[in-house]
PDB file of C-alpha atoms in Angstrom:
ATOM      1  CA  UNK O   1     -12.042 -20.046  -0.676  1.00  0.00           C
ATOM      2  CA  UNK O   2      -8.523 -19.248  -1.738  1.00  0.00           C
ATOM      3  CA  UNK O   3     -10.210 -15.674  -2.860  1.00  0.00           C
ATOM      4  CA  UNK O   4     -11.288 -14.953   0.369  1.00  0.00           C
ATOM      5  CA  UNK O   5      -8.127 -15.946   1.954  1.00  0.00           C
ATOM      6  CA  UNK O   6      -6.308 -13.133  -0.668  1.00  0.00           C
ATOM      7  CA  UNK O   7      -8.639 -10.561   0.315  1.00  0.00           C
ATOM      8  CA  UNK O   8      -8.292 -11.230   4.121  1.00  0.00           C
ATOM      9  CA  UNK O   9      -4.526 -11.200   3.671  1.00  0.00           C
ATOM     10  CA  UNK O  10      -4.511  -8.006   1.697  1.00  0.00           C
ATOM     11  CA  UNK O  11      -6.576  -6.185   4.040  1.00  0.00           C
ATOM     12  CA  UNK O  12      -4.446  -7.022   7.066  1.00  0.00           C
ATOM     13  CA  UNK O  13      -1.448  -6.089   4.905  1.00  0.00           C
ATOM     14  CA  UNK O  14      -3.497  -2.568   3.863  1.00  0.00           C
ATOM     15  CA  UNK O  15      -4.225  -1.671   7.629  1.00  0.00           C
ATOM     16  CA  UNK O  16      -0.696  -2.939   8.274  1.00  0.00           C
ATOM     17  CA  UNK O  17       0.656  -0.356   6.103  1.00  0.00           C
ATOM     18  CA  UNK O  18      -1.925   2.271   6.644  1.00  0.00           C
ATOM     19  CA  UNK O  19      -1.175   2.404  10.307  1.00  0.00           C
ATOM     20  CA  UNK O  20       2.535   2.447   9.609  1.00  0.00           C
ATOM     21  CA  UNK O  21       2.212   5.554   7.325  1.00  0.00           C
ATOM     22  CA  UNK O  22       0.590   7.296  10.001  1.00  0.00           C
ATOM     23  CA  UNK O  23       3.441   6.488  12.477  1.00  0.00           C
ATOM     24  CA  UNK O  24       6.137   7.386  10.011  1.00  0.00           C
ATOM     25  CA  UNK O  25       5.070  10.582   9.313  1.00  0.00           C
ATOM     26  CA  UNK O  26       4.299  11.084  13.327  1.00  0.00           C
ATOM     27  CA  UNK O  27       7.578   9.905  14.433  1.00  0.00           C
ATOM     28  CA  UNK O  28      10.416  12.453  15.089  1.00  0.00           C
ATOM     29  CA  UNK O  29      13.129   9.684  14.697  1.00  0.00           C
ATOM     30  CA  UNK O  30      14.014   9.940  10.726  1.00  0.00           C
ATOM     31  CA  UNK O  31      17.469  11.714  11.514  1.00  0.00           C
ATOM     32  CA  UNK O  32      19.091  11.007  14.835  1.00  0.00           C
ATOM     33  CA  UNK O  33      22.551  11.947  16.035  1.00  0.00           C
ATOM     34  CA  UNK O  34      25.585  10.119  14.613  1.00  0.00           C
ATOM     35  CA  UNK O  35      28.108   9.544  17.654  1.00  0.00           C
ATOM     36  CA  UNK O  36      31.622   9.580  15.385  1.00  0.00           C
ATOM     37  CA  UNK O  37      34.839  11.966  15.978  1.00  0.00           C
ATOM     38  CA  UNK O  38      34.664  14.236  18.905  1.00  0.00           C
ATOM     39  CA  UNK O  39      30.764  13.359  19.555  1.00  0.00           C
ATOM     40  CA  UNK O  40      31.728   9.883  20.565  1.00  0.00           C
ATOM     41  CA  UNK O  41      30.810  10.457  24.542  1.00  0.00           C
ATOM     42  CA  UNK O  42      27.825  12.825  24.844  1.00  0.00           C
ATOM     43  CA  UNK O  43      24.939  13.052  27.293  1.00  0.00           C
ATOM     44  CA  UNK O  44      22.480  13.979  25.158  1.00  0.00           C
ATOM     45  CA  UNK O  45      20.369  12.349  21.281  1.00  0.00           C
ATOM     46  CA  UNK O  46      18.879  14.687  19.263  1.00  0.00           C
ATOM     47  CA  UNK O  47      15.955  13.712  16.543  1.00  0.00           C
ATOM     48  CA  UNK O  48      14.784  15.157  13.517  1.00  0.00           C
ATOM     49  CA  UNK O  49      11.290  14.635  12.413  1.00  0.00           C
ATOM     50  CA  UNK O  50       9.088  15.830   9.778  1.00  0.00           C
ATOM     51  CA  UNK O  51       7.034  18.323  12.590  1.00  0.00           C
ATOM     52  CA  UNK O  52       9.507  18.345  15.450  1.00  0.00           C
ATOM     53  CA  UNK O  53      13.095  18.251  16.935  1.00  0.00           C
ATOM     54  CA  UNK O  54      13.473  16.237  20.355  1.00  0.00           C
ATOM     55  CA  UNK O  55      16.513  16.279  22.727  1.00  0.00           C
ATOM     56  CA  UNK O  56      16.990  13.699  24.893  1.00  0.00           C
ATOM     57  CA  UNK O  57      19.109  14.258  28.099  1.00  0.00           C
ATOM     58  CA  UNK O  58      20.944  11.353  29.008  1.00  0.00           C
ATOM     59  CA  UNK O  59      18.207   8.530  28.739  1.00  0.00           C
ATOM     60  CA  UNK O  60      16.336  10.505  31.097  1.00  0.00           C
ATOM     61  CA  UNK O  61      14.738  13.415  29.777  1.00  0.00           C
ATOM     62  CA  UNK O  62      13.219  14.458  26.675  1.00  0.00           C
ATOM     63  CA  UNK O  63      12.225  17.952  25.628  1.00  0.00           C
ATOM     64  CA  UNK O  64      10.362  18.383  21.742  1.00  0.00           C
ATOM     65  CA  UNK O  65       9.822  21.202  19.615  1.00  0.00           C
ATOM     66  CA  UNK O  66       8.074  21.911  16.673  1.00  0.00           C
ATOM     67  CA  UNK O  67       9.400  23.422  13.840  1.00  0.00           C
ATOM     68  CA  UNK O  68       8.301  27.430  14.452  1.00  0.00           C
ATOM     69  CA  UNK O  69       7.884  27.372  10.126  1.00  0.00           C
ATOM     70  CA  UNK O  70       8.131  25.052   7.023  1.00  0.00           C
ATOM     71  CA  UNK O  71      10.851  27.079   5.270  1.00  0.00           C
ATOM     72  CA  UNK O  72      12.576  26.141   8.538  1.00  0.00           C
ATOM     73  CA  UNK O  73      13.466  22.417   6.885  1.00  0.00           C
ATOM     74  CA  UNK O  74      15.674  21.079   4.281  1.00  0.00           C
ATOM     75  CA  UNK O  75      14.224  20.425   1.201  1.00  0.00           C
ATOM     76  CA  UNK O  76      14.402  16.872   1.334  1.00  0.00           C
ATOM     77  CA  UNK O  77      12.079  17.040   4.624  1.00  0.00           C
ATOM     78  CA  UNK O  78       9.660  18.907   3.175  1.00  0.00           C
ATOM     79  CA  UNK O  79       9.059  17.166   0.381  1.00  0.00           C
ATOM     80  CA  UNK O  80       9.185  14.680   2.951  1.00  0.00           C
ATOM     81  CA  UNK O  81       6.322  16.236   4.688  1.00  0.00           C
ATOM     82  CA  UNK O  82       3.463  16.812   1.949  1.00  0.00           C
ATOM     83  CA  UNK O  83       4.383  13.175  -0.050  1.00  0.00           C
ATOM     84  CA  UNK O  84       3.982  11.612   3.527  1.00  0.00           C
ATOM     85  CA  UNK O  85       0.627  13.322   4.281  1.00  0.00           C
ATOM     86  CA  UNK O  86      -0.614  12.350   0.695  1.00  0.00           C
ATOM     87  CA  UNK O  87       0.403   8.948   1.371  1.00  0.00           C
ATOM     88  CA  UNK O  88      -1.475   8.730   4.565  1.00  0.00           C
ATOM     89  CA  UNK O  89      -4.685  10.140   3.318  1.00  0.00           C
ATOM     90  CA  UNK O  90      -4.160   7.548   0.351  1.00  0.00           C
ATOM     91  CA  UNK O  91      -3.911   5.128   2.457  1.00  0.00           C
ATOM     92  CA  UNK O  92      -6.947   5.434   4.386  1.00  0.00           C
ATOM     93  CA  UNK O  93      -8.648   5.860   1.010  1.00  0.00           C
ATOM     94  CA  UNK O  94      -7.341   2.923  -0.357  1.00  0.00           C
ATOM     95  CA  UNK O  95      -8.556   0.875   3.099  1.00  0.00           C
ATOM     96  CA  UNK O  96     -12.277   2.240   2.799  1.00  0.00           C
ATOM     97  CA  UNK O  97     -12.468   0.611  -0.721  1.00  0.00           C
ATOM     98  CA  UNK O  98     -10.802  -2.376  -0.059  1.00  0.00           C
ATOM     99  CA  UNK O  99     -13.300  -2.997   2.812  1.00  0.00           C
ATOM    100  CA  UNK O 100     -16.385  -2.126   0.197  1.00  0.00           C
ATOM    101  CA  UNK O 101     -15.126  -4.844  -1.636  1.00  0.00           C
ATOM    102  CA  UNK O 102     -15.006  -7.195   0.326  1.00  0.00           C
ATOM    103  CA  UNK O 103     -16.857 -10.625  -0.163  1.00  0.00           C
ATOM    104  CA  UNK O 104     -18.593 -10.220   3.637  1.00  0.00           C
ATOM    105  CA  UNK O 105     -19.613  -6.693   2.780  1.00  0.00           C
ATOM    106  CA  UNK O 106     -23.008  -6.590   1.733  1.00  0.00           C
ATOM    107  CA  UNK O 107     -23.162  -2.680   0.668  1.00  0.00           C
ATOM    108  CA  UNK O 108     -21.923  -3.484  -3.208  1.00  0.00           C
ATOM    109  CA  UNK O 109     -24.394  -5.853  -3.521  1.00  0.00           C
ATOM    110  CA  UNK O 110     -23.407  -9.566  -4.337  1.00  0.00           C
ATOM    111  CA  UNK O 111     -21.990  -8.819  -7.781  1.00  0.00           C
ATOM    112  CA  UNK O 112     -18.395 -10.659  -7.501  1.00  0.00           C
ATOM    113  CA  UNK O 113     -17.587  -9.037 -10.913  1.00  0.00           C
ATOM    114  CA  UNK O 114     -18.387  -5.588  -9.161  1.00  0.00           C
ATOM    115  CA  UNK O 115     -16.553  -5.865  -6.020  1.00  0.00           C
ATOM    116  CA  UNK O 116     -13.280  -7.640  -7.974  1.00  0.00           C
ATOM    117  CA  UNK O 117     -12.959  -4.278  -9.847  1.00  0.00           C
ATOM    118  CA  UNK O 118     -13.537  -2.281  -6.211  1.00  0.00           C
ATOM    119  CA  UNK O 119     -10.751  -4.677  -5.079  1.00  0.00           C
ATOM    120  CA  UNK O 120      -8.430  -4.230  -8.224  1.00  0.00           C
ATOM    121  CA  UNK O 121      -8.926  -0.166  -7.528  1.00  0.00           C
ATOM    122  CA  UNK O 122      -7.646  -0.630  -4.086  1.00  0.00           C
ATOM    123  CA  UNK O 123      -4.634  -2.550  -5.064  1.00  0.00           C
ATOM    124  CA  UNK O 124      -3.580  -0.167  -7.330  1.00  0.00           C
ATOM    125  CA  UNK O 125      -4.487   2.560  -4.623  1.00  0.00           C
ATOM    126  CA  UNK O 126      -1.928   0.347  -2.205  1.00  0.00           C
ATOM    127  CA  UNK O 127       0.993   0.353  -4.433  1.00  0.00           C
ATOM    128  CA  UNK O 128       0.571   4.186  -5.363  1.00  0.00           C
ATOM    129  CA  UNK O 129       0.745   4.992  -1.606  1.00  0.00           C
ATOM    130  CA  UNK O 130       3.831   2.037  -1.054  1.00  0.00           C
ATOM    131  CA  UNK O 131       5.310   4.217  -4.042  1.00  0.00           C
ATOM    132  CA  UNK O 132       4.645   7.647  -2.518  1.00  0.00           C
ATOM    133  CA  UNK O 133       6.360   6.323   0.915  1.00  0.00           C
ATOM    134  CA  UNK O 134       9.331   5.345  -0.598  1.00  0.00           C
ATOM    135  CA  UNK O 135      10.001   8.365  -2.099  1.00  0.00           C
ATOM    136  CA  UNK O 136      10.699  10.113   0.759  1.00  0.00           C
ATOM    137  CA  UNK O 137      12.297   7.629   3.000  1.00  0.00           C
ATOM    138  CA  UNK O 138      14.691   7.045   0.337  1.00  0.00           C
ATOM    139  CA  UNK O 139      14.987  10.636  -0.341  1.00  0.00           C
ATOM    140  CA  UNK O 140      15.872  11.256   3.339  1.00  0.00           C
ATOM    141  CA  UNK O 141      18.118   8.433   3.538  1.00  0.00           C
ATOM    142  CA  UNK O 142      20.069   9.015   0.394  1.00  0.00           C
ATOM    143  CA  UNK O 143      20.865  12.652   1.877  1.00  0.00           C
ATOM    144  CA  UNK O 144      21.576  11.633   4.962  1.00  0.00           C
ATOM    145  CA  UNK O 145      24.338   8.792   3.514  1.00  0.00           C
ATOM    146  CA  UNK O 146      25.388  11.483   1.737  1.00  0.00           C
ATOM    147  CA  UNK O 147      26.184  14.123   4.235  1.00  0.00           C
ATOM    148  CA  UNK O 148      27.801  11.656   6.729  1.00  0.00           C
ATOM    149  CA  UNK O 149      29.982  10.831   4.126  1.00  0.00           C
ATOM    150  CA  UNK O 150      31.060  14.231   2.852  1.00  0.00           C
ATOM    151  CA  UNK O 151      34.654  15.789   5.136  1.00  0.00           C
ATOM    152  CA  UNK O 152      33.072  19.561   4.379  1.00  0.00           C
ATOM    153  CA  UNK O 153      30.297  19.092   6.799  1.00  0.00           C
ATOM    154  CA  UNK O 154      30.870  19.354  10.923  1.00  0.00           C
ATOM    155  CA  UNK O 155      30.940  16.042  12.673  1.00  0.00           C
ATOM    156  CA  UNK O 156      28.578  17.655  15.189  1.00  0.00           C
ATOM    157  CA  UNK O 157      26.033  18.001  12.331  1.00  0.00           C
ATOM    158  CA  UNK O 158      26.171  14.762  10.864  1.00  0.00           C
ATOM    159  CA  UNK O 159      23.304  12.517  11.550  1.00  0.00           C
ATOM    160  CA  UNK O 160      22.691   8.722  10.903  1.00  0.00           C
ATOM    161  CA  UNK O 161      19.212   6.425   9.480  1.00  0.00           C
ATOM    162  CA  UNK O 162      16.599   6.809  12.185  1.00  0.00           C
ATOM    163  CA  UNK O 163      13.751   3.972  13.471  1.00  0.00           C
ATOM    164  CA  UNK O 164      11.051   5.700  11.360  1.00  0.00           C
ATOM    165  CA  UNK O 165      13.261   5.259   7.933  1.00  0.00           C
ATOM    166  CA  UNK O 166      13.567   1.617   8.760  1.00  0.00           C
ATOM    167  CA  UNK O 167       9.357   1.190   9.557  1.00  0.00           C
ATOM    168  CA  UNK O 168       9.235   3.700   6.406  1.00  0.00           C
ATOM    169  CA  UNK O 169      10.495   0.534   4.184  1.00  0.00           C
ATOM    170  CA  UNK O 170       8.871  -1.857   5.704  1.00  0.00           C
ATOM    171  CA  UNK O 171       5.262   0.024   5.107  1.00  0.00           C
ATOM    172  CA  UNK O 172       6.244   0.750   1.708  1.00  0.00           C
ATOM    173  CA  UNK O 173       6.660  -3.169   1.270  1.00  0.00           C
ATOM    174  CA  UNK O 174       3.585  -4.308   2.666  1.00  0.00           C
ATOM    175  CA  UNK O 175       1.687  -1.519   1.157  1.00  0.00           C
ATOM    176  CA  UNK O 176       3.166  -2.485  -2.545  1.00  0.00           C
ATOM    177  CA  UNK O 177       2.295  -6.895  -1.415  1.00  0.00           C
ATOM    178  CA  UNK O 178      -1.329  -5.983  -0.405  1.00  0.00           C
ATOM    179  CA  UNK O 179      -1.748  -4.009  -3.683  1.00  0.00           C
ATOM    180  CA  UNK O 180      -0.115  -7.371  -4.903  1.00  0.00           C
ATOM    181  CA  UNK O 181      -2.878  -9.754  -3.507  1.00  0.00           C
ATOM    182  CA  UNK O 182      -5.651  -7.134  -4.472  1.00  0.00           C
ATOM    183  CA  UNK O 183      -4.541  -7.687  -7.804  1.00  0.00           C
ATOM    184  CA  UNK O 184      -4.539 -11.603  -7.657  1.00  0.00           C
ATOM    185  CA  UNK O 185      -8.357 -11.551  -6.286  1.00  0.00           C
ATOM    186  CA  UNK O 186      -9.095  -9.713  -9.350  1.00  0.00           C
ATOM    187  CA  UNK O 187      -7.298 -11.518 -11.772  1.00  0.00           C
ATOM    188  CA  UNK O 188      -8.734 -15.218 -10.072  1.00  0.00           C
ATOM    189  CA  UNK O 189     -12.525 -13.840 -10.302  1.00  0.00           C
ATOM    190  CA  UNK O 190     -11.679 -12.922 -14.093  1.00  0.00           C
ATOM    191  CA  UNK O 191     -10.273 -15.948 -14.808  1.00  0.00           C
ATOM    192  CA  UNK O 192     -13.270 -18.110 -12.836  1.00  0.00           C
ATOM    193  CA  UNK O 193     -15.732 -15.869 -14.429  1.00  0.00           C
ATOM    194  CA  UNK O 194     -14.682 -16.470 -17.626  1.00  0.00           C
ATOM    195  CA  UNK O 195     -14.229 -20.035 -17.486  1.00  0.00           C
ATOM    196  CA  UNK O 196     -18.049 -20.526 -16.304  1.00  0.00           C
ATOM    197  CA  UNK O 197     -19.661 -18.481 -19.433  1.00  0.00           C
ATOM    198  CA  UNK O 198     -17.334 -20.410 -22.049  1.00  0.00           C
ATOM    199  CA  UNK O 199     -18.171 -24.347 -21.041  1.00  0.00           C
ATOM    200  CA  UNK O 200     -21.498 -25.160 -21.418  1.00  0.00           C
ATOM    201  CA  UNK O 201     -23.520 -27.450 -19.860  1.00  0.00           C
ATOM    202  CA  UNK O 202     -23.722 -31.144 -20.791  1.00  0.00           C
ATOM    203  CA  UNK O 203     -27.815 -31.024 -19.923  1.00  0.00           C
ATOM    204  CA  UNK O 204     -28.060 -27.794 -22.376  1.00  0.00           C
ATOM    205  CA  UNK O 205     -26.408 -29.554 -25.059  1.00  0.00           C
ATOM    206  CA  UNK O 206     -28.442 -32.821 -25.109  1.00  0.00           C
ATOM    207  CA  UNK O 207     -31.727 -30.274 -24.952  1.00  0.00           C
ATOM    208  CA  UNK O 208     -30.525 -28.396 -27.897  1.00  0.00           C
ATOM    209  CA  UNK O 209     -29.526 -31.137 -30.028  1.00  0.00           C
ATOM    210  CA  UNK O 210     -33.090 -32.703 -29.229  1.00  0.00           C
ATOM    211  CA  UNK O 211     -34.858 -29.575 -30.377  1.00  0.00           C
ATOM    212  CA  UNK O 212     -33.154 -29.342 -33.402  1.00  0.00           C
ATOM    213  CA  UNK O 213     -33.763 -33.168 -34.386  1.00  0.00           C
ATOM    214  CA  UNK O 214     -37.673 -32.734 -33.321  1.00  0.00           C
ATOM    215  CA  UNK O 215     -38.173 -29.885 -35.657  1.00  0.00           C
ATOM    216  CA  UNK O 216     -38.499 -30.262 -39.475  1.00  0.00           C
ATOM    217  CA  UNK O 217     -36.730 -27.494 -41.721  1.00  0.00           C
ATOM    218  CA  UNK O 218     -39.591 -25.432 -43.711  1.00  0.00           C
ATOM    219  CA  UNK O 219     -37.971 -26.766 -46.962  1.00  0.00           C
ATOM    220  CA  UNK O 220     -38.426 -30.398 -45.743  1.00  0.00           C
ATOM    221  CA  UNK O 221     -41.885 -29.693 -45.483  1.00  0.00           C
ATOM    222  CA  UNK O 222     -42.629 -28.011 -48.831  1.00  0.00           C
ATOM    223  CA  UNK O 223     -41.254 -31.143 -50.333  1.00  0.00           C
ATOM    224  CA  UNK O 224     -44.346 -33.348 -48.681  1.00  0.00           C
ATOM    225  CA  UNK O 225     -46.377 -30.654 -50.159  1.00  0.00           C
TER     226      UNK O 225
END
């Protein structure tokens, strides 16, 4: 019971995390205007995204663009780009396998020992992608910290953390716990496993012991002879 609770709990956290991968790397918000200096009172919010710039006009209109080439971004976003695309195709990967091994699933047959090592593949898959989307959010963030911070560069070009930064940790987390409880589900059918081939039962102990006192040795009965 308590693995099947792990395994439903890891697969909400893995389509948790799956679905925020696919947002992050959709979402234009990972650099957004920083209102300090002389762009304290403006009418207008610009975001920078992985595919697109947006503009919004005082709270009331918004016009996006997309970015007319990749050599077009900073190199942080566009390592940004191709780690977040690899993490969203490992993500769905790693949700297709955790499903397959799944106690309700009935496509891996009913092997437990089978679909724990299905499970323990997925986990790791989960924390590889919760790795690969920290990477770049942190990448991103640590640049943009960086730049805010440094007098050389304009005020007017200095941009602060966006909303998809923020989501991008928060995926990364829940991607890394549902590898996490993956794991656990594999290590508690190991560990159940193992205890039921190395105790015996009671009924084939008392069978065996009367076998062995029923039969005479071959030397015992040379000696009648």
């Amino acid at each position: 019971m308590a693995s099947y609770v792990l395994q439903i709990a890891g697969l909400v956290f893995g389509g948790i995390g799956m679905i925020g991968t696919v947002a992050v790397t959709i979402m234009p918000q990972w650099r957004v205007s920083a209102f300090i200096g002389s762009n304290i009172v403006v009418f207008e919010n610009i975001w920078e995204g992985l595919w697109m710039n947006c503009i919004r006009h005082a709270n009331i209109r918004m016009q996006c663009k997309v970015y007319d080439s990749l050599l077009a971004l900073s190199p942080d976003l566009q390592a940004a780009r191709g780690l977040m695309c690899a993490a969203s195709v490992l993500s769905f990967l790693a949700f297709m396998t955790a499903i397959l091994g799944m106690k309700c699933t009935r496509v891996t047959g009913d092997d437990e020992s089978v679909k724990s090592r299905i499970l323990l593949t997925a986990g790791i898959l989960f924390i590889i992608t919760g790795v690969v989307v920290l990477i770049p959010v942190s990448w991103v963030a640590n640049s943009i910290i960086r730049n805010f911070y440094n007098p050389v560069v304009n005020p007017g070009q200095k941009r602060e953390l966006g909303e998809a930064l923020y989501i991008g940790w928060t995926t990364a987390l829940v991607l890394i716990a549902s590898g996490a409880l993956f794991s656990c589900v594999f290590c508690c059918t190991e560990k159940n496993s193992s205890y039921r081939y190395s105790i015996p039962s009671h009924r084939t102990t008392q069978r065996s012991f009367h076998v062995e006192k029923k039969s005479p040795s071959i030397y015992s009965k040379s000696q009648y002879v």
